[in-house]
Short mmCIF file of C-alpha atoms and ligand atoms in Angstrom, two decimals:
data_model
loop_
_atom_site.label_atom_id
_atom_site.label_comp_id
_atom_site.label_asym_id
_atom_site.label_seq_id
_atom_site.Cartn_x
_atom_site.Cartn_y
_atom_site.Cartn_z
CA MET F 1 146.36 23.28 129.36
CA ASN F 2 148.21 22.86 126.27
CA PRO F 3 150.21 19.80 126.21
CA TYR F 4 151.57 20.30 122.90
CA ASN F 5 152.73 24.01 123.51
CA LEU F 6 150.93 24.91 120.33
CA PRO F 7 150.39 28.82 119.73
CA ALA F 8 146.73 29.43 119.98
CA MET F 9 145.26 30.43 116.47
CA LYS F 10 144.91 34.05 116.46
CA GLY F 11 141.25 35.08 116.73
CA GLN F 12 139.79 31.56 115.81
CA MET F 13 138.66 30.71 119.23
CA ASN F 14 136.20 33.53 119.96
CA PRO F 15 135.38 35.86 117.02
CA ASN F 16 134.72 39.47 118.35
CA GLU F 17 131.81 41.26 117.51
CA ASN F 18 133.39 42.91 114.34
CA GLN F 19 134.26 39.79 113.27
CA HIS F 20 130.92 38.29 113.63
CA GLN F 21 129.53 41.09 111.53
CA LEU F 22 131.92 40.38 108.60
CA LEU F 23 131.25 36.89 108.70
CA ARG F 24 127.68 37.40 108.36
CA LYS F 25 128.21 39.46 105.24
CA ILE F 26 129.77 36.77 103.25
CA PRO F 27 127.25 35.74 100.70
CA GLY F 28 125.88 32.33 100.43
CA VAL F 29 127.41 29.64 97.94
CA ASP F 30 123.97 29.18 96.45
CA HIS F 31 123.71 32.87 95.80
CA LEU F 32 126.87 32.96 94.15
CA LEU F 33 126.11 29.70 91.80
CA GLU F 34 123.19 31.86 90.71
CA LEU F 35 125.20 34.77 90.03
CA ALA F 36 127.64 32.47 87.95
CA GLY F 37 124.90 30.74 86.20
CA LYS F 38 123.99 34.16 84.61
CA ASP F 39 127.65 35.01 83.77
CA PRO F 40 128.80 33.73 80.36
CA TYR F 41 132.36 33.33 81.95
CA PHE F 42 131.35 30.44 83.53
CA GLU F 43 129.59 28.73 80.44
CA ASN F 44 132.38 26.26 79.82
CA ALA F 45 133.29 25.61 83.74
CA PRO F 46 131.65 22.29 84.94
CA PHE F 47 129.39 22.86 88.03
CA SER F 48 131.52 20.77 90.13
CA VAL F 49 134.38 23.14 89.34
CA GLN F 50 132.09 26.22 89.89
CA VAL F 51 131.15 24.87 93.43
CA GLN F 52 134.70 23.81 94.34
CA SER F 53 135.94 27.32 93.70
CA ILE F 54 133.36 29.19 95.31
CA ARG F 55 133.76 27.18 98.34
CA HIS F 56 137.56 27.68 98.05
CA ILE F 57 137.33 31.56 97.62
CA LEU F 58 134.81 31.70 100.62
CA GLU F 59 136.98 29.86 102.95
CA ASN F 60 139.75 31.93 102.31
CA LEU F 61 137.77 35.07 102.98
CA ARG F 62 136.70 33.39 106.37
CA SER F 63 140.24 32.71 107.17
CA ALA F 64 141.15 36.34 106.25
CA ILE F 65 138.38 37.57 108.70
CA LEU F 66 139.32 35.25 111.65
CA GLY F 67 143.16 35.22 111.33
CA SER F 68 144.17 38.76 110.66
CA ALA F 69 143.61 41.81 112.49
CA ARG F 70 142.75 43.87 109.28
CA GLY F 71 139.86 41.26 108.51
CA ALA F 72 138.41 42.04 105.27
CA THR F 73 136.90 45.44 103.81
CA LEU F 74 133.34 45.60 102.74
CA GLU F 75 134.36 46.05 99.28
CA GLU F 76 136.16 42.55 99.39
CA LEU F 77 132.86 41.07 100.60
CA SER F 78 130.79 42.30 97.51
CA ASP F 79 129.57 39.91 95.20
CA GLN F 80 131.43 41.32 92.46
CA HIS F 81 134.78 41.15 93.95
CA ILE F 82 134.05 37.75 95.25
CA LEU F 83 132.79 36.53 91.81
CA ASP F 84 136.13 38.26 90.15
CA ARG F 85 138.20 35.78 92.51
CA VAL F 86 136.24 32.79 91.85
CA LYS F 87 136.69 33.65 88.07
CA GLU F 88 140.41 33.58 88.56
CA HIS F 89 140.36 30.59 90.52
CA VAL F 90 138.43 28.70 87.91
CA MET F 91 140.72 29.80 85.10
CA ARG F 92 143.39 28.14 87.16
CA VAL F 93 141.58 24.98 87.81
CA MET F 94 140.52 24.67 84.11
CA ALA F 95 143.90 25.28 82.84
CA LYS F 96 145.96 22.03 81.55
CA ASN F 97 148.80 20.83 84.00
CA LEU F 98 150.85 19.20 81.11
CA VAL F 99 151.54 22.55 78.65
CA CYS F 100 153.82 23.49 75.94
CA LEU F 101 156.64 25.66 76.73
CA VAL F 102 159.71 27.44 75.07
CA ASN F 103 163.08 25.50 75.92
CA ALA F 104 165.71 28.32 76.16
CA THR F 105 168.10 26.23 77.88
CA GLY F 106 170.28 25.17 75.21
CA VAL F 107 169.99 21.63 76.55
CA VAL F 108 168.56 19.84 73.03
CA VAL F 109 167.56 16.39 74.93
CA HIS F 110 166.17 17.77 77.94
CA THR F 111 164.62 15.01 80.07
CA ASN F 112 162.73 17.52 82.40
CA LEU F 113 161.27 19.24 79.29
CA GLY F 114 160.05 16.32 77.29
CA ARG F 115 163.23 15.18 75.73
CA SER F 116 162.88 14.86 71.83
CA ILE F 117 160.07 17.07 69.96
CA LEU F 118 158.79 15.40 66.95
CA SER F 119 158.71 16.44 63.40
CA PRO F 120 155.62 17.87 61.61
CA HIS F 121 155.78 14.61 59.53
CA VAL F 122 155.49 12.44 62.52
CA MET F 123 152.78 14.47 64.06
CA ASP F 124 150.67 13.89 61.08
CA SER F 125 150.66 10.33 61.52
CA LEU F 126 150.32 10.21 65.10
CA LEU F 127 147.04 12.48 64.65
CA SER F 128 145.49 10.39 61.96
CA ILE F 129 146.14 7.08 64.11
CA ALA F 130 144.68 8.69 67.35
CA GLY F 131 141.38 9.42 66.05
CA ARG F 132 140.52 6.42 63.86
CA TYR F 133 140.92 2.38 64.01
CA SER F 134 144.00 0.88 62.75
CA ASN F 135 145.49 -2.47 62.02
CA LEU F 136 147.44 -2.29 65.24
CA GLU F 137 147.03 -5.96 65.85
CA PHE F 138 145.34 -7.10 62.69
CA ASP F 139 147.21 -8.70 59.70
CA LEU F 140 145.55 -7.17 56.70
CA SER F 141 146.75 -9.52 54.25
CA LYS F 142 145.94 -12.66 56.14
CA GLY F 143 142.77 -11.18 57.86
CA THR F 144 143.88 -12.65 61.03
CA ARG F 145 145.21 -11.37 64.36
CA GLY F 146 148.89 -9.62 63.84
CA SER F 147 151.77 -8.44 65.82
CA ARG F 148 151.60 -5.00 67.34
CA TYR F 149 155.20 -4.43 66.53
CA SER F 150 155.49 -5.63 63.10
CA CYS F 151 154.97 -2.09 61.56
CA VAL F 152 158.22 -0.99 63.23
CA GLU F 153 160.37 -4.08 63.29
CA ASP F 154 161.24 -4.33 59.60
CA VAL F 155 162.14 -0.66 59.51
CA ILE F 156 164.55 -0.82 62.63
CA CYS F 157 166.16 -4.09 61.14
CA GLU F 158 166.70 -2.41 57.88
CA ILE F 159 168.15 0.86 59.17
CA SER F 160 170.33 -0.70 61.87
CA GLY F 161 171.62 -3.99 60.10
CA ALA F 162 170.28 -5.96 63.01
CA PRO F 163 168.57 -9.51 62.11
CA ALA F 164 165.73 -8.85 64.87
CA ALA F 165 164.08 -5.97 66.76
CA MET F 166 161.35 -5.33 69.18
CA VAL F 167 160.37 -2.16 71.03
CA VAL F 168 159.09 -1.64 74.63
CA ASN F 169 158.01 1.18 76.89
CA ASN F 170 161.40 2.65 77.31
CA ASN F 171 165.18 1.74 77.49
CA ALA F 172 165.12 1.10 81.36
CA GLY F 173 162.30 -1.33 80.48
CA ALA F 174 164.32 -2.86 77.63
CA VAL F 175 167.29 -3.51 79.86
CA LEU F 176 164.97 -5.30 82.55
CA LEU F 177 163.09 -7.61 79.95
CA CYS F 178 166.31 -8.52 78.18
CA LEU F 179 168.30 -9.34 81.70
CA GLU F 180 165.09 -10.96 83.08
CA SER F 181 164.60 -13.23 79.89
CA ILE F 182 168.29 -14.13 79.24
CA ALA F 183 169.86 -14.01 82.88
CA ARG F 184 167.35 -14.64 85.73
CA SER F 185 169.00 -16.38 88.68
CA ARG F 186 172.31 -16.47 86.56
CA ARG F 187 175.36 -14.30 86.82
CA VAL F 188 176.01 -11.20 84.35
CA ILE F 189 179.33 -9.93 84.02
CA VAL F 190 179.98 -6.01 83.88
CA SER F 191 183.03 -3.66 84.20
CA ARG F 192 182.87 -1.85 87.45
CA GLY F 193 183.56 1.40 85.41
CA GLU F 194 180.13 0.78 83.74
CA LEU F 195 177.94 0.32 86.66
CA VAL F 196 176.25 3.77 85.85
CA GLU F 197 173.51 5.67 87.36
CA ILE F 198 171.31 7.50 85.02
CA GLY F 199 169.19 10.34 86.27
CA GLY F 200 165.70 9.30 87.65
CA ALA F 201 167.03 6.22 89.57
CA PHE F 202 168.19 4.23 86.94
CA ARG F 203 171.12 2.43 88.23
CA ILE F 204 172.53 -0.65 86.63
CA PRO F 205 173.01 -2.74 89.73
CA ASP F 206 169.44 -2.00 90.93
CA VAL F 207 167.95 -2.77 87.55
CA MET F 208 169.95 -6.10 87.52
CA ALA F 209 168.73 -7.06 90.96
CA LYS F 210 165.15 -6.50 90.04
CA SER F 211 165.47 -8.73 87.11
CA GLY F 212 166.69 -11.51 89.15
CA ALA F 213 170.01 -11.72 87.35
CA ILE F 214 173.13 -11.72 89.73
CA LEU F 215 175.61 -8.79 89.11
CA LYS F 216 179.29 -10.08 88.84
CA GLU F 217 181.51 -6.81 88.61
CA VAL F 218 184.90 -6.98 87.12
CA GLY F 219 187.95 -4.56 87.02
CA THR F 220 188.50 -1.48 88.77
CA THR F 221 186.65 1.97 88.20
CA ASN F 222 189.12 3.16 85.79
CA ARG F 223 190.37 0.14 84.11
CA THR F 224 189.19 -3.12 83.08
CA HIS F 225 190.84 -5.68 80.77
CA LEU F 226 189.64 -8.55 78.77
CA ALA F 227 191.27 -11.14 81.24
CA ASP F 228 189.06 -9.65 83.77
CA TYR F 229 186.10 -10.66 82.02
CA GLU F 230 187.56 -13.89 80.75
CA ASN F 231 188.61 -15.09 84.46
CA ALA F 232 185.19 -14.14 85.99
CA ILE F 233 183.21 -16.65 83.64
CA ASP F 234 182.05 -19.81 85.03
CA ASN F 235 179.05 -22.32 84.62
CA ASP F 236 176.65 -19.92 85.93
CA THR F 237 177.43 -16.87 83.62
CA ALA F 238 174.48 -16.23 81.20
CA LEU F 239 175.56 -12.88 79.64
CA LEU F 240 178.44 -10.34 79.07
CA LEU F 241 176.93 -7.03 79.57
CA LYS F 242 178.46 -3.78 78.31
CA VAL F 243 176.99 -0.40 79.24
CA HIS F 244 177.43 2.97 77.51
CA THR F 245 178.59 5.32 80.33
CA SER F 246 176.16 7.79 78.84
CA ASN F 247 176.50 10.84 81.30
CA TYR F 248 180.23 10.82 82.25
CA GLN F 249 183.59 9.65 81.05
CA ILE F 250 186.43 8.25 82.70
CA VAL F 251 189.51 9.96 81.26
CA GLY F 252 193.32 9.64 82.19
CA PHE F 253 194.92 6.53 83.20
CA SER F 254 191.80 4.40 82.06
CA ALA F 255 191.19 1.14 79.88
CA ASP F 256 188.07 -0.50 78.93
CA VAL F 257 187.24 -3.63 76.65
CA SER F 258 185.84 -2.81 73.12
CA LEU F 259 182.42 -4.16 72.22
CA LYS F 260 184.08 -6.25 69.41
CA ALA F 261 186.82 -7.86 71.84
CA LEU F 262 184.08 -8.71 74.33
CA CYS F 263 181.97 -10.15 71.47
CA LEU F 264 184.89 -12.48 70.44
CA LEU F 265 185.33 -13.58 73.95
CA GLY F 266 181.49 -14.43 74.05
CA ALA F 267 181.75 -16.36 70.87
CA ARG F 268 184.66 -18.54 72.32
CA TYR F 269 182.57 -19.11 75.44
CA ARG F 270 179.27 -19.31 73.68
CA LEU F 271 177.96 -16.55 75.74
CA PRO F 272 175.72 -13.82 74.43
CA VAL F 273 176.96 -10.13 74.73
CA MET F 274 174.53 -7.36 75.38
CA GLU F 275 175.13 -3.77 75.02
CA ASP F 276 172.98 -1.20 76.73
CA LEU F 277 173.78 1.79 74.43
CA GLY F 278 171.69 4.35 76.10
CA SER F 279 171.02 7.33 73.69
CA GLY F 280 171.96 4.92 70.59
CA THR F 281 172.14 7.27 67.82
CA LEU F 282 171.75 6.15 64.16
CA VAL F 283 173.64 8.88 62.72
CA ASP F 284 177.68 9.32 63.07
CA PHE F 285 177.72 12.75 64.54
CA SER F 286 181.43 12.89 63.85
CA LYS F 287 180.53 13.50 60.13
CA PHE F 288 178.86 16.75 61.35
CA GLY F 289 182.13 17.93 63.29
CA LEU F 290 180.80 16.65 66.84
CA ILE F 291 182.47 14.15 69.10
CA LYS F 292 181.99 10.76 67.86
CA GLU F 293 179.16 8.90 69.81
CA PRO F 294 178.97 5.03 69.15
CA THR F 295 176.18 4.32 66.71
CA VAL F 296 173.64 1.46 66.55
CA GLN F 297 174.96 0.27 63.21
CA GLU F 298 178.22 -0.09 64.59
CA SER F 299 177.48 -2.17 67.68
CA VAL F 300 175.38 -4.60 65.18
CA ALA F 301 178.74 -4.72 63.06
CA ALA F 302 180.83 -5.58 66.17
CA GLY F 303 178.72 -8.56 66.58
CA ALA F 304 176.65 -7.68 69.75
CA ASP F 305 173.91 -10.40 70.43
CA LEU F 306 171.50 -7.83 72.00
CA ILE F 307 171.53 -3.98 71.95
CA THR F 308 169.08 -1.86 73.58
CA PHE F 309 168.53 2.02 73.17
CA SER F 310 166.17 4.89 73.74
CA GLY F 311 163.62 6.23 71.10
CA ASP F 312 163.48 9.63 72.47
CA LYS F 313 167.19 10.53 73.11
CA LEU F 314 169.40 11.16 70.08
CA LEU F 315 167.10 9.23 67.95
CA GLY F 316 164.89 11.96 68.00
CA GLY F 317 161.31 9.94 68.57
CA PRO F 318 158.82 9.21 70.97
CA GLN F 319 159.65 7.61 74.40
CA ALA F 320 160.45 3.95 73.69
CA GLY F 321 163.12 1.16 74.33
CA ILE F 322 164.48 -0.42 71.12
CA ILE F 323 165.77 -3.95 71.45
CA ILE F 324 167.60 -5.39 68.47
CA GLY F 325 169.73 -8.57 68.03
CA ARG F 326 169.77 -12.21 67.23
CA LYS F 327 166.55 -13.54 66.26
CA GLU F 328 166.67 -16.66 68.80
CA LEU F 329 167.36 -14.30 71.62
CA LEU F 330 164.54 -11.72 70.47
CA ASP F 331 162.14 -14.95 70.09
CA LYS F 332 163.10 -15.72 73.69
CA ILE F 333 162.19 -12.11 74.85
CA ARG F 334 158.91 -11.67 73.11
CA GLN F 335 157.43 -14.83 74.94
CA ASN F 336 158.40 -13.17 78.38
CA PRO F 337 155.06 -12.18 80.07
CA LEU F 338 157.03 -8.84 81.06
CA THR F 339 156.73 -7.73 77.47
CA ARG F 340 153.11 -7.43 77.86
CA ALA F 341 153.70 -5.09 80.92
CA LEU F 342 156.10 -2.97 79.13
CA ARG F 343 154.22 -2.95 75.79
CA ILE F 344 153.90 0.32 74.05
CA ASP F 345 150.74 2.15 72.77
CA LYS F 346 149.64 2.83 69.18
CA LEU F 347 150.52 6.57 69.28
CA THR F 348 153.98 5.89 70.41
CA LEU F 349 154.13 2.91 67.55
CA ALA F 350 152.82 5.50 64.93
CA ALA F 351 155.21 8.15 65.94
CA LEU F 352 158.35 5.82 66.18
CA GLU F 353 157.42 4.24 62.54
CA SER F 354 157.42 7.87 61.02
CA THR F 355 160.32 8.86 62.82
CA LEU F 356 162.48 5.91 61.66
CA ARG F 357 161.11 5.86 58.11
CA LEU F 358 162.85 9.52 58.13
CA TYR F 359 166.27 7.94 58.52
CA ARG F 360 166.07 6.30 55.13
CA ASP F 361 167.16 9.28 53.63
CA PRO F 362 169.84 10.21 56.28
CA GLU F 363 170.28 13.76 54.88
CA LYS F 364 166.44 14.82 55.10
CA ALA F 365 166.41 13.21 58.61
CA MET F 366 169.16 15.75 59.69
CA GLU F 367 166.82 18.58 58.52
CA THR F 368 163.38 17.13 59.90
CA ILE F 369 164.05 15.42 62.83
CA PRO F 370 164.18 18.41 65.13
CA THR F 371 166.79 16.78 67.95
CA LEU F 372 169.08 16.17 64.90
CA ARG F 373 168.58 19.45 63.38
CA MET F 374 169.05 21.26 66.61
CA LEU F 375 172.27 19.59 67.50
CA THR F 376 173.87 20.27 63.97
CA THR F 377 172.67 23.75 63.38
CA PRO F 378 175.44 26.06 62.17
CA LEU F 379 176.39 28.72 64.62
CA HIS F 380 175.75 31.44 62.13
CA ARG F 381 172.23 30.48 62.28
CA ILE F 382 171.64 30.41 65.95
CA GLU F 383 173.61 33.67 65.84
CA ALA F 384 170.94 35.24 63.40
CA LYS F 385 168.03 34.27 65.65
CA ALA F 386 169.62 35.54 68.59
CA SER F 387 170.15 38.96 66.79
CA LEU F 388 166.61 38.95 65.83
CA LEU F 389 165.38 38.54 69.39
CA ALA F 390 167.71 41.09 70.66
CA ARG F 391 166.60 43.47 68.15
CA ALA F 392 163.09 42.84 68.79
CA LEU F 393 163.72 43.39 72.49
CA GLU F 394 165.56 46.55 72.07
CA GLU F 395 162.96 47.82 70.03
CA LEU F 396 160.49 47.82 73.17
CA GLY F 397 162.42 50.85 73.81
CA ASP F 398 162.38 50.41 77.60
CA GLU F 399 165.54 51.94 79.14
CA ARG F 400 165.17 49.85 81.95
CA LEU F 401 165.83 46.64 79.97
CA THR F 402 169.46 45.66 78.72
CA VAL F 403 169.77 43.15 76.19
CA ARG F 404 173.05 41.52 74.77
CA CYS F 405 174.06 38.57 72.53
CA VAL F 406 176.66 36.40 74.45
CA ASP F 407 178.70 33.41 73.42
CA ARG F 408 177.77 30.52 75.54
CA SER F 409 177.68 26.55 74.68
CA SER F 410 174.76 24.28 74.64
CA LYS F 411 174.79 20.56 75.63
CA ALA F 412 173.16 17.43 73.95
CA GLY F 413 171.54 15.94 77.07
CA GLY F 414 169.69 12.90 77.52
CA GLY F 415 172.95 11.43 78.73
CA ALA F 416 174.58 11.68 75.22
CA LEU F 417 177.76 13.33 74.48
CA PRO F 418 178.31 14.41 77.93
CA LEU F 419 181.71 16.13 77.40
CA LEU F 420 180.36 17.97 74.16
CA ASP F 421 180.12 21.78 74.31
CA LEU F 422 178.22 22.92 71.28
CA PRO F 423 179.24 26.66 70.76
CA SER F 424 176.05 28.53 70.84
CA LYS F 425 174.61 32.10 71.08
CA CYS F 426 172.39 33.42 74.12
CA VAL F 427 170.44 36.32 74.57
CA GLY F 428 170.93 37.91 77.87
CA ILE F 429 168.59 40.53 79.73
CA THR F 430 168.77 42.56 82.74
CA ILE F 431 165.94 44.77 83.92
CA ARG F 432 166.72 47.61 86.50
CA GLY F 433 164.95 47.40 89.45
CA MET F 434 164.30 43.58 88.99
CA SER F 435 166.61 40.85 89.98
CA ALA F 436 167.41 38.08 87.59
CA ASN F 437 165.74 35.43 89.90
CA SER F 438 162.35 37.52 89.42
CA ILE F 439 162.87 37.59 85.69
CA GLU F 440 163.36 33.74 85.79
CA LYS F 441 160.34 33.51 87.88
CA TYR F 442 157.85 35.29 85.69
CA LEU F 443 159.14 33.86 82.71
CA ARG F 444 158.87 30.21 84.15
CA GLU F 445 155.21 31.33 85.54
CA ASN F 446 154.26 32.79 81.80
CA THR F 447 151.73 31.33 79.74
CA PRO F 448 153.37 29.61 77.88
CA PRO F 449 156.27 29.24 80.41
CA VAL F 450 159.86 30.42 79.12
CA ILE F 451 162.67 28.35 80.51
CA GLY F 452 166.27 29.65 80.52
CA ARG F 453 168.93 29.89 82.96
CA ILE F 454 170.78 32.76 85.40
CA GLU F 455 174.49 33.36 85.12
CA GLU F 456 176.07 36.19 87.05
CA ASP F 457 172.83 38.02 87.69
CA ILE F 458 171.82 37.86 84.08
CA PHE F 459 168.90 35.91 82.62
CA LEU F 460 170.10 33.77 79.53
CA MET F 461 168.18 32.27 76.75
CA ASP F 462 170.15 29.87 74.52
CA LEU F 463 168.43 30.26 71.03
CA ARG F 464 169.78 26.75 69.70
CA THR F 465 166.76 25.22 71.38
CA VAL F 466 164.46 28.09 70.71
CA GLN F 467 162.14 26.99 67.91
CA ASP F 468 161.84 29.48 64.77
CA ASP F 469 158.26 30.84 65.70
CA GLU F 470 158.88 31.09 69.42
CA SER F 471 160.86 34.49 69.59
CA PRO F 472 157.65 36.51 69.40
CA ILE F 473 156.42 34.58 72.46
CA ILE F 474 159.55 35.61 74.32
CA VAL F 475 159.15 39.26 73.26
CA THR F 476 155.52 39.25 74.55
CA ALA F 477 156.40 37.67 77.89
CA ILE F 478 159.07 40.26 78.54
CA THR F 479 156.80 43.08 77.62
CA LYS F 480 154.28 41.73 80.08
CA ILE F 481 157.18 41.83 82.62
CA LEU F 482 158.08 45.45 81.95
CA LYS F 483 154.51 46.38 82.67
CA LYS F 484 154.71 44.75 86.05
CA ALA F 485 158.27 45.85 86.99
C1 PLP O 1 169.08 6.81 79.10
C2 PLP O 1 169.70 5.44 79.55
C3 PLP O 1 168.82 4.46 80.00
C4 PLP O 1 167.13 4.53 80.24
O1 PLP O 1 166.59 4.96 78.94
P1 PLP O 1 165.09 5.34 79.05
O2 PLP O 1 164.63 5.45 77.56
O3 PLP O 1 165.16 6.94 79.85
O4 PLP O 1 164.57 4.34 80.16
C5 PLP O 1 169.49 3.20 79.94
N1 PLP O 1 170.72 3.15 80.05
C6 PLP O 1 171.43 4.05 79.53
C7 PLP O 1 172.82 3.78 79.40
C8 PLP O 1 171.03 5.41 79.12
O5 PLP O 1 171.80 6.25 79.00
#
């Protein structure tokens, strides 16, 4: 009886005589370990990894013998053959899971690909702090315990014009911490049109609920007026919140209340006003011919009492959440035990301090901070990179490969400048006898991976986000594909 009506596992119940013979030919784990011990290939592989890999390969062999009519050939059961498979497996186990890759998507602040990459200046300070003791929480002038954040607070205030600053793990944490500190069990007024969801399950209403603050939404999806905020204010109100609708825009018949007007209203009712800026750029992109994105400095000048933004979006630094604003509020937030739970580590601090320092010279910042540089690269430079790559691929001289440069547009990403299309150049390739999906897969599984996109059966690589020294990686990867095709 088979009550579950499961299909019988083929061959597993009663191995036949042939299968028995093959199973008996499988070498033992100890024997293979001895062989591995003599092979220099395994020198750097820990013993546990060798054992694990040998067991895995032997188990696969056993299943092949029992599970398929074909079984296994004698050659497949030879020591050499098995050891080769063990080597492959060891290589896979030993390879790092977090690896560098080539971003040919054209999305500059790509959340899935690590958002911002750091400038070489920043990496230098990160490296030196990582391998040494530092004055992380030690005041060198007094010889006493110091504040972990003091190294970045001054420079944030200097650049943004804010009176006080602090830093936590990310902007989601910053918003949570501010709401919990200022508005727990009390009401926070937000426009209905700003109740956004940022990718990865950050939703303003949910964060609000977790902070213990009570959401009071006002206005309609497309229009919210100052009177809507004012009419909602009562004795339980703790905060007026404005959220930057990072990744979408309401266009057409729409109205929202400016931060400045909200701050005037807040002042009249003695209520603090907070803005979650999302990306929070310190640079006015409209000066570089891009769409205007509100800057941190403008929010400070408009009179916001608290402003939060990310470190690794348009700022171009490491993952962090930056909180700036009035000193009394920041002091209150600092005392919240959540601050400790959201604290940032010394590597992030080192990277953030060096990134922020680059902003002291705004022109240099545009060149040295990779995120800013990629967003403002002139089209002719991207075009030159695309032509060079296209030529290198044509010089492979494989007539199955078709290469062309095409006009496409890149995106800022990171929930910033959502409507902005940055004119860019892509290199598109097709390989006769191979689908665009297979090309995409080969490149994605390459070492290092190359990530692009498919459009109408052509594999496209946007050169805006490909670093200057990465084109040879692409050429090598495609050479490998052509050998396999
Ligand atoms: C991105 C974003 C966040 C979350 O910031 P993280 O640094 O990713 O935690 C919060 N609010 C807005 C408006 C955002 O755009």
